[in-house]
PDB file of C-alpha atoms in Angstrom:
ATOM      1  CA  MET A   1      51.741  92.397  78.031  1.00  0.00           C
ATOM      2  CA  LEU A   2      53.514  89.190  77.057  1.00  0.00           C
ATOM      3  CA  LEU A   3      56.225  89.953  74.357  1.00  0.00           C
ATOM      4  CA  LEU A   4      57.295  86.768  72.335  1.00  0.00           C
ATOM      5  CA  LEU A   5      60.865  87.351  70.938  1.00  0.00           C
ATOM      6  CA  ASP A   6      61.899  85.190  66.983  1.00  0.00           C
ATOM      7  CA  ALA A   7      65.030  85.063  68.323  1.00  0.00           C
ATOM      8  CA  ASN A   8      66.670  83.001  65.725  1.00  0.00           C
ATOM      9  CA  ASN A   9      65.255  84.755  62.463  1.00  0.00           C
ATOM     10  CA  LEU A  10      66.391  88.685  64.659  1.00  0.00           C
ATOM     11  CA  LEU A  11      69.833  87.056  64.863  1.00  0.00           C
ATOM     12  CA  SER A  12      69.589  85.979  61.112  1.00  0.00           C
ATOM     13  CA  ARG A  13      68.337  89.182  59.997  1.00  0.00           C
ATOM     14  CA  SER A  14      70.759  91.336  61.830  1.00  0.00           C
ATOM     15  CA  PHE A  15      73.991  88.952  60.673  1.00  0.00           C
ATOM     16  CA  TYR A  16      72.975  89.531  57.454  1.00  0.00           C
ATOM     17  CA  GLY A  17      71.823  93.155  57.285  1.00  0.00           C
ATOM     18  CA  ARG A  18      74.125  94.715  59.557  1.00  0.00           C
ATOM     19  CA  PRO A  19      78.048  95.438  58.471  1.00  0.00           C
ATOM     20  CA  PRO A  20      79.843  93.423  60.302  1.00  0.00           C
ATOM     21  CA  LEU A  21      81.327  94.091  63.810  1.00  0.00           C
ATOM     22  CA  TYR A  22      84.062  92.737  66.388  1.00  0.00           C
ATOM     23  CA  ASP A  23      85.149  92.656  70.084  1.00  0.00           C
ATOM     24  CA  ALA A  24      88.450  93.158  70.984  1.00  0.00           C
ATOM     25  CA  LYS A  25      89.584  89.595  70.723  1.00  0.00           C
ATOM     26  CA  GLY A  26      88.504  89.783  66.970  1.00  0.00           C
ATOM     27  CA  LEU A  27      84.909  88.126  67.139  1.00  0.00           C
ATOM     28  CA  PRO A  28      81.849  88.814  65.419  1.00  0.00           C
ATOM     29  CA  ILE A  29      79.213  90.213  67.240  1.00  0.00           C
ATOM     30  CA  HIS A  30      76.763  92.224  64.712  1.00  0.00           C
ATOM     31  CA  ALA A  31      74.383  89.655  65.201  1.00  0.00           C
ATOM     32  CA  VAL A  32      74.206  89.982  68.677  1.00  0.00           C
ATOM     33  CA  SER A  33      74.338  93.816  68.772  1.00  0.00           C
ATOM     34  CA  GLY A  34      72.024  93.799  66.262  1.00  0.00           C
ATOM     35  CA  LEU A  35      68.940  91.091  67.925  1.00  0.00           C
ATOM     36  CA  VAL A  36      70.153  92.968  71.387  1.00  0.00           C
ATOM     37  CA  THR A  37      68.911  96.650  69.721  1.00  0.00           C
ATOM     38  CA  TRP A  38      65.695  95.007  68.208  1.00  0.00           C
ATOM     39  CA  VAL A  39      65.103  93.510  72.109  1.00  0.00           C
ATOM     40  CA  LEU A  40      66.093  97.458  73.696  1.00  0.00           C
ATOM     41  CA  ARG A  41      63.957  98.871  71.385  1.00  0.00           C
ATOM     42  CA  PHE A  42      61.169  97.169  71.221  1.00  0.00           C
ATOM     43  CA  HIS A  43      61.210  96.957  75.099  1.00  0.00           C
ATOM     44  CA  HIS A  44      61.321 100.914  75.384  1.00  0.00           C
ATOM     45  CA  THR A  45      58.240 101.312  73.345  1.00  0.00           C
ATOM     46  CA  TYR A  46      55.921  98.587  74.368  1.00  0.00           C
ATOM     47  CA  LYS A  47      57.139  98.150  78.564  1.00  0.00           C
ATOM     48  CA  PRO A  48      55.798  94.488  78.472  1.00  0.00           C
ATOM     49  CA  THR A  49      55.040  92.881  81.791  1.00  0.00           C
ATOM     50  CA  MET A  50      57.414  89.662  80.272  1.00  0.00           C
ATOM     51  CA  MET A  51      59.826  89.446  77.308  1.00  0.00           C
ATOM     52  CA  VAL A  52      60.619  85.648  76.178  1.00  0.00           C
ATOM     53  CA  ALA A  53      63.487  84.559  73.632  1.00  0.00           C
ATOM     54  CA  CYS A  54      61.599  81.802  72.373  1.00  0.00           C
ATOM     55  CA  TRP A  55      64.780  79.421  69.861  1.00  0.00           C
ATOM     56  CA  ASP A  56      64.996  76.925  68.042  1.00  0.00           C
ATOM     57  CA  CYS A  57      66.025  73.598  69.470  1.00  0.00           C
ATOM     58  CA  ASP A  58      69.582  72.408  68.471  1.00  0.00           C
ATOM     59  CA  GLY A  59      69.222  69.573  66.459  1.00  0.00           C
ATOM     60  CA  PRO A  60      66.144  67.558  64.547  1.00  0.00           C
ATOM     61  CA  THR A  61      63.163  67.941  65.554  1.00  0.00           C
ATOM     62  CA  PHE A  62      59.633  65.910  65.189  1.00  0.00           C
ATOM     63  CA  ARG A  63      58.539  67.670  61.573  1.00  0.00           C
ATOM     64  CA  HIS A  64      61.955  65.479  60.625  1.00  0.00           C
ATOM     65  CA  GLN A  65      60.390  62.406  62.287  1.00  0.00           C
ATOM     66  CA  LEU A  66      57.304  62.980  59.953  1.00  0.00           C
ATOM     67  CA  TYR A  67      59.924  63.751  57.096  1.00  0.00           C
ATOM     68  CA  PRO A  68      63.246  62.921  56.746  1.00  0.00           C
ATOM     69  CA  ALA A  69      64.194  66.020  54.228  1.00  0.00           C
ATOM     70  CA  TYR A  70      62.661  68.648  55.853  1.00  0.00           C
ATOM     71  CA  LYS A  71      64.762  71.656  54.849  1.00  0.00           C
ATOM     72  CA  ALA A  72      67.561  69.440  53.610  1.00  0.00           C
ATOM     73  CA  THR A  73      67.732  72.247  50.632  1.00  0.00           C
ATOM     74  CA  ARG A  74      69.577  74.993  52.666  1.00  0.00           C
ATOM     75  CA  LYS A  75      72.316  76.198  53.419  1.00  0.00           C
ATOM     76  CA  PRO A  76      74.929  75.152  56.478  1.00  0.00           C
ATOM     77  CA  THR A  77      74.012  78.240  58.496  1.00  0.00           C
ATOM     78  CA  PRO A  78      78.157  80.106  58.513  1.00  0.00           C
ATOM     79  CA  PRO A  79      79.846  79.663  61.090  1.00  0.00           C
ATOM     80  CA  GLU A  80      80.155  83.309  61.940  1.00  0.00           C
ATOM     81  CA  LEU A  81      76.515  82.253  62.670  1.00  0.00           C
ATOM     82  CA  THR A  82      77.359  79.792  64.693  1.00  0.00           C
ATOM     83  CA  GLU A  83      79.365  80.865  67.300  1.00  0.00           C
ATOM     84  CA  GLN A  84      77.569  83.895  67.770  1.00  0.00           C
ATOM     85  CA  ILE A  85      74.254  82.244  69.511  1.00  0.00           C
ATOM     86  CA  PRO A  86      76.037  81.461  72.149  1.00  0.00           C
ATOM     87  CA  ARG A  87      76.936  84.937  73.372  1.00  0.00           C
ATOM     88  CA  ALA A  88      73.687  85.815  72.307  1.00  0.00           C
ATOM     89  CA  LYS A  89      72.123  83.590  74.664  1.00  0.00           C
ATOM     90  CA  LYS A  90      74.733  84.880  77.363  1.00  0.00           C
ATOM     91  CA  ALA A  91      74.081  88.986  76.406  1.00  0.00           C
ATOM     92  CA  LEU A  92      70.347  87.902  77.021  1.00  0.00           C
ATOM     93  CA  GLU A  93      70.673  86.197  80.494  1.00  0.00           C
ATOM     94  CA  ASN A  94      72.459  89.124  81.257  1.00  0.00           C
ATOM     95  CA  LEU A  95      70.050  92.053  79.933  1.00  0.00           C
ATOM     96  CA  GLY A  96      67.636  89.825  82.494  1.00  0.00           C
ATOM     97  CA  ILE A  97      65.629  88.589  79.719  1.00  0.00           C
ATOM     98  CA  ALA A  98      63.391  85.222  79.849  1.00  0.00           C
ATOM     99  CA  GLN A  99      64.616  82.336  76.550  1.00  0.00           C
ATOM    100  CA  VAL A 100      62.954  79.047  75.839  1.00  0.00           C
ATOM    101  CA  GLU A 101      64.347  76.365  73.639  1.00  0.00           C
ATOM    102  CA  VAL A 102      62.715  72.503  74.242  1.00  0.00           C
ATOM    103  CA  SER A 103      64.525  69.766  72.569  1.00  0.00           C
ATOM    104  CA  GLY A 104      62.336  68.419  69.522  1.00  0.00           C
ATOM    105  CA  TYR A 105      60.330  71.828  68.315  1.00  0.00           C
ATOM    106  CA  GLU A 106      61.518  75.425  66.361  1.00  0.00           C
ATOM    107  CA  ALA A 107      61.186  78.611  67.938  1.00  0.00           C
ATOM    108  CA  ASP A 108      57.980  78.563  66.235  1.00  0.00           C
ATOM    109  CA  ASP A 109      56.448  76.010  68.346  1.00  0.00           C
ATOM    110  CA  VAL A 110      57.824  77.661  71.276  1.00  0.00           C
ATOM    111  CA  ILE A 111      55.816  80.819  70.425  1.00  0.00           C
ATOM    112  CA  GLY A 112      52.704  79.680  69.696  1.00  0.00           C
ATOM    113  CA  THR A 113      52.618  77.607  72.893  1.00  0.00           C
ATOM    114  CA  LEU A 114      53.085  80.512  75.007  1.00  0.00           C
ATOM    115  CA  ALA A 115      50.967  82.954  72.977  1.00  0.00           C
ATOM    116  CA  SER A 116      48.200  79.745  73.380  1.00  0.00           C
ATOM    117  CA  LYS A 117      48.857  80.060  77.441  1.00  0.00           C
ATOM    118  CA  SER A 118      48.411  83.272  77.758  1.00  0.00           C
ATOM    119  CA  LYS A 119      45.873  85.067  78.175  1.00  0.00           C
ATOM    120  CA  GLU A 120      46.984  88.722  78.564  1.00  0.00           C
ATOM    121  CA  LEU A 121      47.398  90.653  75.046  1.00  0.00           C
ATOM    122  CA  VAL A 122      50.265  89.421  73.562  1.00  0.00           C
ATOM    123  CA  ARG A 123      52.924  90.706  70.679  1.00  0.00           C
ATOM    124  CA  ILE A 124      55.339  88.225  68.520  1.00  0.00           C
ATOM    125  CA  VAL A 125      58.096  90.351  66.729  1.00  0.00           C
ATOM    126  CA  SER A 126      59.456  88.052  64.372  1.00  0.00           C
ATOM    127  CA  GLY A 127      59.930  88.345  59.936  1.00  0.00           C
ATOM    128  CA  ASP A 128      58.685  85.115  59.648  1.00  0.00           C
ATOM    129  CA  ARG A 129      55.591  84.917  57.724  1.00  0.00           C
ATOM    130  CA  ASP A 130      55.133  81.630  59.317  1.00  0.00           C
ATOM    131  CA  LEU A 131      53.198  82.715  62.588  1.00  0.00           C
ATOM    132  CA  PHE A 132      50.823  84.578  61.048  1.00  0.00           C
ATOM    133  CA  GLN A 133      48.985  81.616  61.849  1.00  0.00           C
ATOM    134  CA  VAL A 134      48.819  82.012  65.088  1.00  0.00           C
ATOM    135  CA  ILE A 135      47.702  85.028  64.727  1.00  0.00           C
ATOM    136  CA  SER A 136      44.134  85.546  67.269  1.00  0.00           C
ATOM    137  CA  ARG A 137      42.080  88.245  68.841  1.00  0.00           C
ATOM    138  CA  ASN A 138      44.466  88.652  71.611  1.00  0.00           C
ATOM    139  CA  VAL A 139      48.084  87.760  69.317  1.00  0.00           C
ATOM    140  CA  LEU A 140      49.293  90.683  66.985  1.00  0.00           C
ATOM    141  CA  VAL A 141      52.607  89.791  64.960  1.00  0.00           C
ATOM    142  CA  ASP A 142      55.238  92.782  64.453  1.00  0.00           C
ATOM    143  CA  TYR A 143      55.908  92.130  60.774  1.00  0.00           C
ATOM    144  CA  LEU A 144      60.184  93.351  60.439  1.00  0.00           C
ATOM    145  CA  ARG A 145      60.056  93.538  56.436  1.00  0.00           C
ATOM    146  CA  PRO A 146      63.773  94.912  54.746  1.00  0.00           C
ATOM    147  CA  ARG A 147      63.966  98.491  54.847  1.00  0.00           C
ATOM    148  CA  LYS A 148      60.800  98.958  56.202  1.00  0.00           C
ATOM    149  CA  GLN A 149      58.901  99.783  59.741  1.00  0.00           C
ATOM    150  CA  PRO A 150      57.505  96.672  61.235  1.00  0.00           C
ATOM    151  CA  GLN A 151      54.159  96.081  59.876  1.00  0.00           C
ATOM    152  CA  PRO A 152      51.502  95.162  63.179  1.00  0.00           C
ATOM    153  CA  LEU A 153      49.621  92.692  62.576  1.00  0.00           C
ATOM    154  CA  THR A 154      46.319  92.041  64.173  1.00  0.00           C
ATOM    155  CA  TYR A 155      43.880  89.628  63.859  1.00  0.00           C
ATOM    156  CA  PHE A 156      41.592  93.017  61.486  1.00  0.00           C
ATOM    157  CA  ARG A 157      44.621  93.747  60.193  1.00  0.00           C
ATOM    158  CA  HIS A 158      46.125  90.966  58.784  1.00  0.00           C
ATOM    159  CA  GLU A 159      42.414  89.856  57.495  1.00  0.00           C
ATOM    160  CA  GLU A 160      42.181  93.277  55.635  1.00  0.00           C
ATOM    161  CA  ILE A 161      45.522  92.971  53.640  1.00  0.00           C
ATOM    162  CA  TYR A 162      45.820  88.975  52.874  1.00  0.00           C
ATOM    163  CA  GLY A 163      41.600  89.386  52.949  1.00  0.00           C
ATOM    164  CA  ILE A 164      42.180  84.694  54.149  1.00  0.00           C
ATOM    165  CA  ASP A 165      41.810  84.348  57.742  1.00  0.00           C
ATOM    166  CA  PRO A 166      45.427  83.731  59.307  1.00  0.00           C
ATOM    167  CA  GLY A 167      44.726  80.189  60.104  1.00  0.00           C
ATOM    168  CA  GLN A 168      45.246  79.680  55.940  1.00  0.00           C
ATOM    169  CA  TRP A 169      47.949  79.683  56.005  1.00  0.00           C
ATOM    170  CA  VAL A 170      48.977  76.592  56.549  1.00  0.00           C
ATOM    171  CA  ASP A 171      46.269  75.208  54.152  1.00  0.00           C
ATOM    172  CA  PHE A 172      48.406  77.694  51.959  1.00  0.00           C
ATOM    173  CA  LYS A 173      51.482  76.239  52.192  1.00  0.00           C
ATOM    174  CA  ALA A 174      49.850  72.755  51.910  1.00  0.00           C
ATOM    175  CA  LEU A 175      48.910  73.205  48.551  1.00  0.00           C
ATOM    176  CA  VAL A 176      51.646  75.516  47.340  1.00  0.00           C
ATOM    177  CA  GLY A 177      54.790  74.308  49.232  1.00  0.00           C
ATOM    178  CA  ASP A 178      57.485  76.463  50.307  1.00  0.00           C
ATOM    179  CA  SER A 179      60.456  75.907  49.463  1.00  0.00           C
ATOM    180  CA  THR A 180      62.430  76.554  51.859  1.00  0.00           C
ATOM    181  CA  ASP A 181      62.245  74.904  54.501  1.00  0.00           C
ATOM    182  CA  ASN A 182      61.393  72.373  51.692  1.00  0.00           C
ATOM    183  CA  ILE A 183      57.692  71.613  52.223  1.00  0.00           C
ATOM    184  CA  PRO A 184      56.537  69.644  49.068  1.00  0.00           C
ATOM    185  CA  GLY A 185      53.540  70.683  48.578  1.00  0.00           C
ATOM    186  CA  VAL A 186      51.174  69.886  45.227  1.00  0.00           C
ATOM    187  CA  PRO A 187      53.109  69.964  42.175  1.00  0.00           C
ATOM    188  CA  GLY A 188      51.610  71.344  39.725  1.00  0.00           C
ATOM    189  CA  ILE A 189      49.488  73.716  42.238  1.00  0.00           C
ATOM    190  CA  GLY A 190      50.545  77.713  42.690  1.00  0.00           C
ATOM    191  CA  GLU A 191      49.892  80.717  44.595  1.00  0.00           C
ATOM    192  CA  LYS A 192      47.780  81.838  41.144  1.00  0.00           C
ATOM    193  CA  THR A 193      45.157  78.684  41.564  1.00  0.00           C
ATOM    194  CA  VAL A 194      44.903  78.729  45.947  1.00  0.00           C
ATOM    195  CA  TRP A 195      44.871  82.575  46.719  1.00  0.00           C
ATOM    196  CA  PRO A 196      41.723  82.746  44.855  1.00  0.00           C
ATOM    197  CA  ILE A 197      39.946  80.018  46.460  1.00  0.00           C
ATOM    198  CA  LEU A 198      41.662  80.226  49.806  1.00  0.00           C
ATOM    199  CA  LYS A 199      40.096  84.157  49.869  1.00  0.00           C
ATOM    200  CA  GLN A 200      36.868  82.042  49.439  1.00  0.00           C
ATOM    201  CA  GLY A 201      37.268  80.687  52.944  1.00  0.00           C
ATOM    202  CA  LEU A 202      38.309  77.678  51.751  1.00  0.00           C
ATOM    203  CA  SER A 203      40.790  74.842  53.677  1.00  0.00           C
ATOM    204  CA  LEU A 204      42.612  71.619  52.163  1.00  0.00           C
ATOM    205  CA  LYS A 205      39.935  69.335  53.950  1.00  0.00           C
ATOM    206  CA  ASP A 206      37.293  71.588  51.202  1.00  0.00           C
ATOM    207  CA  LEU A 207      39.400  70.571  48.763  1.00  0.00           C
ATOM    208  CA  LEU A 208      40.300  67.009  49.639  1.00  0.00           C
ATOM    209  CA  GLN A 209      36.423  66.622  49.888  1.00  0.00           C
ATOM    210  CA  TYR A 210      34.982  68.493  46.499  1.00  0.00           C
ATOM    211  CA  PRO A 211      38.125  68.888  44.337  1.00  0.00           C
ATOM    212  CA  ASP A 212      36.471  68.804  41.168  1.00  0.00           C
ATOM    213  CA  ILE A 213      34.000  71.493  42.333  1.00  0.00           C
ATOM    214  CA  PHE A 214      36.357  74.084  43.456  1.00  0.00           C
ATOM    215  CA  LEU A 215      39.307  73.605  41.404  1.00  0.00           C
ATOM    216  CA  GLY A 216      40.419  72.745  37.428  1.00  0.00           C
ATOM    217  CA  VAL A 217      40.322  70.004  36.085  1.00  0.00           C
ATOM    218  CA  LYS A 218      44.201  69.625  35.428  1.00  0.00           C
ATOM    219  CA  ALA A 219      44.170  71.264  39.647  1.00  0.00           C
ATOM    220  CA  ALA A 220      42.048  68.506  40.321  1.00  0.00           C
ATOM    221  CA  ARG A 221      43.887  65.509  39.346  1.00  0.00           C
ATOM    222  CA  LYS A 222      46.862  66.812  40.534  1.00  0.00           C
ATOM    223  CA  LEU A 223      44.934  67.379  43.937  1.00  0.00           C
ATOM    224  CA  VAL A 224      43.927  63.174  44.456  1.00  0.00           C
ATOM    225  CA  GLU A 225      46.734  62.088  42.737  1.00  0.00           C
ATOM    226  CA  PHE A 226      49.131  64.129  45.611  1.00  0.00           C
ATOM    227  CA  LYS A 227      46.597  63.583  48.436  1.00  0.00           C
ATOM    228  CA  GLU A 228      49.134  62.926  50.886  1.00  0.00           C
ATOM    229  CA  GLN A 229      51.721  64.349  50.418  1.00  0.00           C
ATOM    230  CA  ALA A 230      48.990  68.031  50.630  1.00  0.00           C
ATOM    231  CA  LEU A 231      48.472  66.861  54.078  1.00  0.00           C
ATOM    232  CA  LEU A 232      52.095  65.596  55.366  1.00  0.00           C
ATOM    233  CA  SER A 233      52.685  69.343  53.608  1.00  0.00           C
ATOM    234  CA  TRP A 234      50.072  70.578  56.665  1.00  0.00           C
ATOM    235  CA  ASP A 235      51.556  68.858  59.157  1.00  0.00           C
ATOM    236  CA  LEU A 236      54.373  69.588  58.559  1.00  0.00           C
ATOM    237  CA  ALA A 237      53.690  73.316  58.193  1.00  0.00           C
ATOM    238  CA  LYS A 238      51.225  73.499  61.048  1.00  0.00           C
ATOM    239  CA  ILE A 239      52.567  75.101  64.351  1.00  0.00           C
ATOM    240  CA  ASN A 240      52.454  72.726  67.097  1.00  0.00           C
ATOM    241  CA  CYS A 241      50.726  75.139  69.982  1.00  0.00           C
ATOM    242  CA  HIS A 242      51.047  72.491  72.428  1.00  0.00           C
ATOM    243  CA  VAL A 243      54.774  71.981  73.373  1.00  0.00           C
ATOM    244  CA  PRO A 244      55.100  70.486  76.131  1.00  0.00           C
ATOM    245  CA  LEU A 245      56.310  73.913  78.238  1.00  0.00           C
ATOM    246  CA  GLU A 246      56.096  76.170  81.413  1.00  0.00           C
ATOM    247  CA  MET A 247      55.656  80.345  80.959  1.00  0.00           C
ATOM    248  CA  PRO A 248      58.335  81.402  82.711  1.00  0.00           C
ATOM    249  CA  SER A 249      58.596  83.786  86.034  1.00  0.00           C
ATOM    250  CA  ASN A 250      61.035  85.758  87.598  1.00  0.00           C
ATOM    251  CA  TYR A 251      62.492  87.253  85.132  1.00  0.00           C
ATOM    252  CA  ILE A 252      62.736  91.173  84.790  1.00  0.00           C
ATOM    253  CA  VAL A 253      64.317  93.153  82.341  1.00  0.00           C
ATOM    254  CA  ASP A 254      67.020  95.381  84.070  1.00  0.00           C
ATOM    255  CA  ILE A 255      69.254  97.529  81.279  1.00  0.00           C
ATOM    256  CA  GLN A 256      70.402  99.837  84.113  1.00  0.00           C
ATOM    257  CA  SER A 257      72.808  97.058  86.017  1.00  0.00           C
ATOM    258  CA  GLN A 258      76.205  96.953  85.848  1.00  0.00           C
ATOM    259  CA  LEU A 259      75.766  93.827  84.149  1.00  0.00           C
ATOM    260  CA  SER A 260      73.593  95.308  81.762  1.00  0.00           C
ATOM    261  CA  GLN A 261      75.523  98.466  81.171  1.00  0.00           C
ATOM    262  CA  THR A 262      78.985  96.666  80.822  1.00  0.00           C
ATOM    263  CA  THR A 263      77.091  93.691  78.026  1.00  0.00           C
ATOM    264  CA  LEU A 264      75.605  96.760  75.960  1.00  0.00           C
ATOM    265  CA  ARG A 265      79.148  98.775  76.080  1.00  0.00           C
ATOM    266  CA  ILE A 266      80.865  95.418  74.806  1.00  0.00           C
ATOM    267  CA  LEU A 267      78.170  95.087  72.138  1.00  0.00           C
ATOM    268  CA  GLY A 268      78.554  98.344  71.211  1.00  0.00           C
ATOM    269  CA  VAL A 269      74.553  99.627  71.519  1.00  0.00           C
ATOM    270  CA  ARG A 270      74.917 101.715  75.553  1.00  0.00           C
ATOM    271  CA  ARG A 271      74.103 104.669  73.201  1.00  0.00           C
ATOM    272  CA  ILE A 272      70.598 103.474  72.435  1.00  0.00           C
ATOM    273  CA  ILE A 273      70.032 103.883  76.815  1.00  0.00           C
ATOM    274  CA  ALA A 274      71.209 107.358  76.687  1.00  0.00           C
TER     275      ALA A 274
END
């Protein structure tokens, strides 16, 4: 089994969801500690043949080339979180965990590409619903929810809960937009309009071809008026599963090594493997 970690997402969740923790030099380490805790937990639970931590690139991506305002509404990352990223990467390196980061792409794209290359079962660990779109017969997502146990979403479980095909999340965002990533969508078209349509198995392509049949008069006019914006939003929301990268190899997670033990002790998570 291949286990793919949405490293930025896990690090951010740990930063905001755990009380502050500092090392002997007074530097914050609670985000790193939380990330490593997640890693140990899933490694112990699933015993994967390989674990890969996937990171966002440092800088603009191809989506910014398509739409310079992409993610422009996000607040700046707190310095206390930013300064923990190099330390998190070093901690994972000490544990023997493969890491992948590709210039011009987000972690979601790296995850989608590695998942598409794998011929074995793939588990993705993330609290980001964007990754639902890569769920397939051999790819599932362990969806991390606040104050709840992770929710394993297989292809059939996803369909049972949401009533749509995983790939339709791209159509959903193309129409409704996403304020978090500043994806515009179509003004005047919201979830109440889109959700029943998607549950019928329809896509953005279907709606653009026959707007008057599937939408009310007002929504149909909006879609026609903002057709190019909807198509742009679709491109922004779609995970790129063709990132130029190779599957990592020769990485063996060794939690019992002296280096690993020292790393865990510094981060205050040694008790996890007692």
